[in-house]
Short mmCIF file of C-alpha atoms and ligand atoms in Angstrom, two decimals:
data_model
loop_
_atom_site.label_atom_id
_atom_site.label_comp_id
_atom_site.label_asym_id
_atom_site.label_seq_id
_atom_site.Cartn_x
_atom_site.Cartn_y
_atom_site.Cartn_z
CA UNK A 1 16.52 32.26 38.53
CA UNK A 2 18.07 29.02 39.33
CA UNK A 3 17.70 25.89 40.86
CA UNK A 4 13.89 25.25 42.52
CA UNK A 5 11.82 27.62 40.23
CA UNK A 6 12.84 24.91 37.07
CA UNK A 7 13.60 22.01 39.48
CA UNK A 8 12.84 19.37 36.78
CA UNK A 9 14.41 20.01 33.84
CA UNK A 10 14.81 16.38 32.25
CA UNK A 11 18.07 15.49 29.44
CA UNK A 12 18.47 12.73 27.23
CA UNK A 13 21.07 11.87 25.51
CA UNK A 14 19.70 10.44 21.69
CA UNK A 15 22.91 8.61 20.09
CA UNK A 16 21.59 8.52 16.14
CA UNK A 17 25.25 7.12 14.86
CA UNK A 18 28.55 5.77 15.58
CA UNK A 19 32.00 5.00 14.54
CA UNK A 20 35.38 4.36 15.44
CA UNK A 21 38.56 6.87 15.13
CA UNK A 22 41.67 6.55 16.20
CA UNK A 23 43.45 8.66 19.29
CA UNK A 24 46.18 9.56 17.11
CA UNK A 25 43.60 10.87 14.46
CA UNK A 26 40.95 12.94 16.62
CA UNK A 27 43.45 14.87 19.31
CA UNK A 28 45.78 17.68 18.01
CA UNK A 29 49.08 16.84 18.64
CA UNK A 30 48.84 13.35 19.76
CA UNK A 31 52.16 12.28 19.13
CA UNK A 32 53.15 15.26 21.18
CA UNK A 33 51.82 13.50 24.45
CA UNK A 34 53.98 9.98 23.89
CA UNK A 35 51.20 8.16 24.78
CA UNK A 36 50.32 4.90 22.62
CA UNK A 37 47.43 5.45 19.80
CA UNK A 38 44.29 3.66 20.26
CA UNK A 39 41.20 3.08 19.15
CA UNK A 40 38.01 5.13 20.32
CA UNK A 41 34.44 4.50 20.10
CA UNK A 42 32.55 7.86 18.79
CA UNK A 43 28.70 8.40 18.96
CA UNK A 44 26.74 10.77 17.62
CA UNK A 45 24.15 12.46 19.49
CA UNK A 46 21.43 15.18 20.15
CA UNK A 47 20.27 16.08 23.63
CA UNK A 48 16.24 16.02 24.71
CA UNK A 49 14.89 18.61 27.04
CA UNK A 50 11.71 18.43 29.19
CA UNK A 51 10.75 21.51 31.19
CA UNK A 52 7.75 20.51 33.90
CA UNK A 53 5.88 22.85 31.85
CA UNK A 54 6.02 20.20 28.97
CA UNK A 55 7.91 22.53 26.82
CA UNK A 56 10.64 20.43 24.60
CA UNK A 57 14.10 21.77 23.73
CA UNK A 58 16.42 20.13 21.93
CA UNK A 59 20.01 20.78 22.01
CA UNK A 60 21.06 19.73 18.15
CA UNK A 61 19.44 17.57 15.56
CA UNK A 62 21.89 14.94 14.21
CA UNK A 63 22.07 14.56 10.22
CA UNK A 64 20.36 11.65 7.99
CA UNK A 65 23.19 9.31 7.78
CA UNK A 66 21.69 6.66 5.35
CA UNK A 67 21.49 9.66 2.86
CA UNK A 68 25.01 10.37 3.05
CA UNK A 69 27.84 9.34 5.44
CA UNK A 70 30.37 11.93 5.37
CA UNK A 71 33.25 10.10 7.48
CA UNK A 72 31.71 6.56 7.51
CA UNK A 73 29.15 7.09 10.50
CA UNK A 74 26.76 4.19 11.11
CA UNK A 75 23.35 5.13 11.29
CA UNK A 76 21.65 3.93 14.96
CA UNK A 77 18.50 5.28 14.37
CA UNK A 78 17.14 8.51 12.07
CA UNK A 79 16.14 11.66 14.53
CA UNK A 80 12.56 11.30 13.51
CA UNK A 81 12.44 7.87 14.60
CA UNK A 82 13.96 8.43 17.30
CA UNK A 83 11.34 11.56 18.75
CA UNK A 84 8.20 9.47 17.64
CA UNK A 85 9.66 6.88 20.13
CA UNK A 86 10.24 8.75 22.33
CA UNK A 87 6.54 10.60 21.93
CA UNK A 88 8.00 13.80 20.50
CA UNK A 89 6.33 15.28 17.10
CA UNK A 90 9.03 17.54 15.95
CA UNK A 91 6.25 20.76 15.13
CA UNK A 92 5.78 20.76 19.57
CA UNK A 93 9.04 21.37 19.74
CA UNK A 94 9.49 24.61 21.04
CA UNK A 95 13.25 25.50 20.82
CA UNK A 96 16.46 23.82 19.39
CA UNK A 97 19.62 25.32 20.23
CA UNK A 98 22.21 24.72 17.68
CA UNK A 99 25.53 23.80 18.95
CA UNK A 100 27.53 24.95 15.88
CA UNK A 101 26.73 24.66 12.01
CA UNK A 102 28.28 21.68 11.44
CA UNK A 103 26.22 18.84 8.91
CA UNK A 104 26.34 16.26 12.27
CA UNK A 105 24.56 18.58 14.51
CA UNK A 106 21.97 20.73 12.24
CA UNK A 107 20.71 18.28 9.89
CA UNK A 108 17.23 17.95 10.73
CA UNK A 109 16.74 21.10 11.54
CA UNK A 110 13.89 22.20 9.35
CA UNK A 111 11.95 19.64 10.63
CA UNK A 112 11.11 22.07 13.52
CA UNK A 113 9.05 24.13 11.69
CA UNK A 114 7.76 25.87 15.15
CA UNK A 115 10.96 26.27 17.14
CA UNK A 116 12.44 29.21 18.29
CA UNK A 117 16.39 28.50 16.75
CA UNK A 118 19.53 29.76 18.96
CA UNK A 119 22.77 30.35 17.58
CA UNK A 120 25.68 32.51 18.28
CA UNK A 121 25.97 35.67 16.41
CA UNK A 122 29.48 34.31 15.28
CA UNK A 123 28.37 31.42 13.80
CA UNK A 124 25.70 32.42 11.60
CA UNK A 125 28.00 35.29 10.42
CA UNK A 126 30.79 33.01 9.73
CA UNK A 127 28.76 30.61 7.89
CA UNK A 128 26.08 32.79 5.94
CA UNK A 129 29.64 34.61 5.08
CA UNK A 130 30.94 31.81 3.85
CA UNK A 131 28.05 30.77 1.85
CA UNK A 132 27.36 34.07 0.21
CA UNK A 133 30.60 34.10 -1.16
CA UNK A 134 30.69 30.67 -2.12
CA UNK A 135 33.04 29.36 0.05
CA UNK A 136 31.12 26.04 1.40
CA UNK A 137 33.08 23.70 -0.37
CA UNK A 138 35.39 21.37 1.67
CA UNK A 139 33.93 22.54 4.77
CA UNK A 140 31.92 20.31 7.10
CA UNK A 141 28.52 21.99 6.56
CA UNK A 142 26.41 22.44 2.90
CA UNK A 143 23.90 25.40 1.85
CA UNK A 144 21.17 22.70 2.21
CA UNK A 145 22.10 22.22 5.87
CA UNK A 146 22.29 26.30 6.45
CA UNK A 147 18.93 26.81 4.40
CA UNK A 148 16.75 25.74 7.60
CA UNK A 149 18.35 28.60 10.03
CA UNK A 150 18.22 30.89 7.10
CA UNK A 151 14.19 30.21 6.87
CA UNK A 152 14.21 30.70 10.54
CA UNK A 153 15.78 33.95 10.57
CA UNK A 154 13.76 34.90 7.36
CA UNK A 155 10.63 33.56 9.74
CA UNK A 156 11.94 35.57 13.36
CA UNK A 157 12.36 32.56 14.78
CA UNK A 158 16.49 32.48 15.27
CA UNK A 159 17.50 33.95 18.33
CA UNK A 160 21.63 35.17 17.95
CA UNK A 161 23.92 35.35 20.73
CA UNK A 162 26.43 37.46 21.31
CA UNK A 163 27.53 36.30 24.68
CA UNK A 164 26.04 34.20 28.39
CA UNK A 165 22.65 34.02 27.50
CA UNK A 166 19.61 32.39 29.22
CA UNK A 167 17.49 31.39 26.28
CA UNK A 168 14.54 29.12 28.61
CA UNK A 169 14.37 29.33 32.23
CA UNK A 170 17.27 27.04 33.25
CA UNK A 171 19.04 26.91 30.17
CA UNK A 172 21.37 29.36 29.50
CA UNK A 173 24.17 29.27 26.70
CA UNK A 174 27.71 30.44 26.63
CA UNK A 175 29.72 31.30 23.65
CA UNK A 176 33.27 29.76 23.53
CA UNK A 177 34.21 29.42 19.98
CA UNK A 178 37.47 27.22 18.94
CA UNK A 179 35.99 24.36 16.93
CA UNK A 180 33.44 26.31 15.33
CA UNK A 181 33.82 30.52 15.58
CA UNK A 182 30.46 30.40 17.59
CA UNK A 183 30.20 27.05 19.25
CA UNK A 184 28.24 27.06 22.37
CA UNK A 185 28.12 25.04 25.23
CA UNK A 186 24.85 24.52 27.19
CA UNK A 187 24.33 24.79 30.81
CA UNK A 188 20.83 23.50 32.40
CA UNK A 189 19.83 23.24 35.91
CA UNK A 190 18.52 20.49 35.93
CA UNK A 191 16.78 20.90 39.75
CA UNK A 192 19.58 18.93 41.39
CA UNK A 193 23.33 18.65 40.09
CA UNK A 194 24.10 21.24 37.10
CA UNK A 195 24.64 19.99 33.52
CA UNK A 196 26.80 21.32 30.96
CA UNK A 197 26.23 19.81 27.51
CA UNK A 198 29.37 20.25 25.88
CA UNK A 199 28.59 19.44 22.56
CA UNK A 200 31.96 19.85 20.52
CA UNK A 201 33.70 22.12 22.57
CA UNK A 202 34.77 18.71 24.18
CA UNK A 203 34.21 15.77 22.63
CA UNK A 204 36.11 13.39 24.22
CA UNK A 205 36.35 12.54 27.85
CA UNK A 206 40.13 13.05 27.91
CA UNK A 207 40.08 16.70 26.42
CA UNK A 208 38.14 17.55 29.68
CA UNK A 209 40.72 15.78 31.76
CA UNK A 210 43.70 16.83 30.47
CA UNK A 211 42.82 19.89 28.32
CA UNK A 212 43.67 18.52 25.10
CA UNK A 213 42.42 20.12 21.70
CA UNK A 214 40.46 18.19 18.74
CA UNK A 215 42.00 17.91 15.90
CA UNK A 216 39.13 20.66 14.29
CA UNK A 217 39.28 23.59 14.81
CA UNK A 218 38.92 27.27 13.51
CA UNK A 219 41.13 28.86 16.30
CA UNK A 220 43.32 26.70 18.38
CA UNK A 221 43.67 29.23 21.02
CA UNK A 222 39.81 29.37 21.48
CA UNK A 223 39.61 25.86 21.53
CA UNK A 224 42.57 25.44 24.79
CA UNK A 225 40.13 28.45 26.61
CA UNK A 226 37.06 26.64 25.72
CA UNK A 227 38.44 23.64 27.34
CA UNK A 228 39.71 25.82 30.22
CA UNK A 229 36.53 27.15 30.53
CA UNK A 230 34.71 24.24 30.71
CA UNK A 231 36.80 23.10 33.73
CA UNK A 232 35.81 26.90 35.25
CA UNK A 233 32.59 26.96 35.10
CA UNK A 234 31.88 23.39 35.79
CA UNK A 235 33.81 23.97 39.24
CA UNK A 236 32.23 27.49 39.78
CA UNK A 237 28.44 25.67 39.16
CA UNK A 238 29.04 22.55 40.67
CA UNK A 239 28.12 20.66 37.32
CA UNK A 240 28.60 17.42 35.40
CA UNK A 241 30.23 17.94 31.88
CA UNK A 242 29.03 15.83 29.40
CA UNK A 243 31.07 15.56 26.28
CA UNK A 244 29.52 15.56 22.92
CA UNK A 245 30.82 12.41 21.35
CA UNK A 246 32.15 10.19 23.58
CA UNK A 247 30.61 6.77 24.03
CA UNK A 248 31.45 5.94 27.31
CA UNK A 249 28.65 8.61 28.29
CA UNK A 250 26.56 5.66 27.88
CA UNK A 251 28.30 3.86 31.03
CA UNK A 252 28.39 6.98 33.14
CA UNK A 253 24.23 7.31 32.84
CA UNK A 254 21.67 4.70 33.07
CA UNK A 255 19.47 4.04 29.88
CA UNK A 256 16.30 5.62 29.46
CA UNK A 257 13.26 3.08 30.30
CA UNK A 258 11.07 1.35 27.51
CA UNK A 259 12.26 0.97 24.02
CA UNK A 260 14.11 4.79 23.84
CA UNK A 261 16.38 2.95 25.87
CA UNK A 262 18.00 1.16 22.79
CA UNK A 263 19.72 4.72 21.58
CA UNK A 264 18.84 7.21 24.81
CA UNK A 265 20.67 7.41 28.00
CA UNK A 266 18.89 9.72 30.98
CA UNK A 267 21.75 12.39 31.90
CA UNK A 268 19.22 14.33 34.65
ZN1 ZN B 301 30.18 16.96 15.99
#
């Protein structure tokens, strides 16, 4: 079930933040590569899916900056001002799959009090683990951001996954781990070219070209077949990667039309 049957699956980018890091700072080994440091522009985004059914995924939910920067983001624009310009009340949404647990990609997540939550198995476990035992401190997620997939697990609304999954006609999500024990990456077929939706299995544009690991990570080894599968199954699909933090995203795609345009970019 590919291809025509869901030949208009529509993805925008939503950049919410931004800020600027340093080569030397985000890759793993930097020096390693005796290339000069630099700087790097770093967005922060979610990803907006329109089936021609009018059903609305979204792929993560950014995090309210102006309550709290945790590395010195800049906020762009909130998520819910961002979906009521772009004509999306966040109770129609009908699914959001969460990349990984972190605070920059689940933070508005109990605004979708309706949506069907996906998550890998691995994440939830390694997270509601870590929580139970009190364990969230220092890491880059809080109870109050894990409390909405709690509620929708309490509610039978989170969908686990242990492995390739198709969650939605034309979206189907594969486990890879490394920065996150269950991140996920998100293919859609999008009707013409493939997309895979990275997230933070790649953030950068030059960990998909050369391989390179981010700095975070729960297993390095994960990370380097992440990356390697990335390159695999873009070739094997035919697909554009799309990394999840990398600004120049933003010159690859053209802008979306109207006023979304000042934060979304149309990827398909
Ligand atoms: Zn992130």
């Amino acid at each position: 079930m590919t291809g025509q049957q869901n030949a208009s699956i529509s993805i925008w980018q939503v950049k919410y933040g931004e800020r600027v890091v340093r080569k030397k700072d985000v890759f793993h080994d930097y020096g390693s590569y005796g290339l000069p440091d630099g700087p790097l522009d770093m967005d922060y985004n979610y990803w907006l899916l329109r089936a021609a059914d009018g059903s609305v995924v979204l792929v993560d939910t950014g995090y309210d900056i102006s309550e709290h920067d945790w590395l010195g983001e800049i906020s762009v624009v909130p998520t819910p001002q961002s979906l009521a310009t772009m004509g999306v009340d966040p109770i129609d949404v009908d699914m959001v799959v969460t990349s990984h647990f972190h605070y920059d990609h689940i933070g508005y997540l109990g605004l979708f009090e309706n949506a069907r939550v996906v998550a890998a198995r691995a994440e939830r476990d390694h997270w509601f683990g870590k929580w139970e035992r009190g364990e969230l401190e220092g890491e880059f997620t809080t109870a109050a951001h894990l409390e909405p997939v709690r509620r929708a697990e309490r509610e039978g609304r989170l969908l686990l996954v242990d492995g390739e999954a198709e969650v939605r006609p034309g979206v189907t999500v594969h486990p890879v781990g490394g920065h996150c024990p269950g991140e996920l990456v998100v293919r859609v077929d999008t009707g013409e070219r493939p997309v895979i939706l990275a997230s933070d299995a790649a953030h950068f544009y030059e960990q998909l070209e050369h391989q390179w690991p981010f700095f975070a990570f729960t297993d390095l080894q994960e990370m380097r077949d992440g990356l390697a599968f990335l390159r695999r199954l873009a070739a094997d699909t035919g697909s554009t990667v799309v990394p999840g933090h990398d600004a120049r995203t933003r010159a690859r795609f053209p802008a979306a039309p109207g006023d979304a345009g000042a934060f979304a970019t149309v990827i398909a």
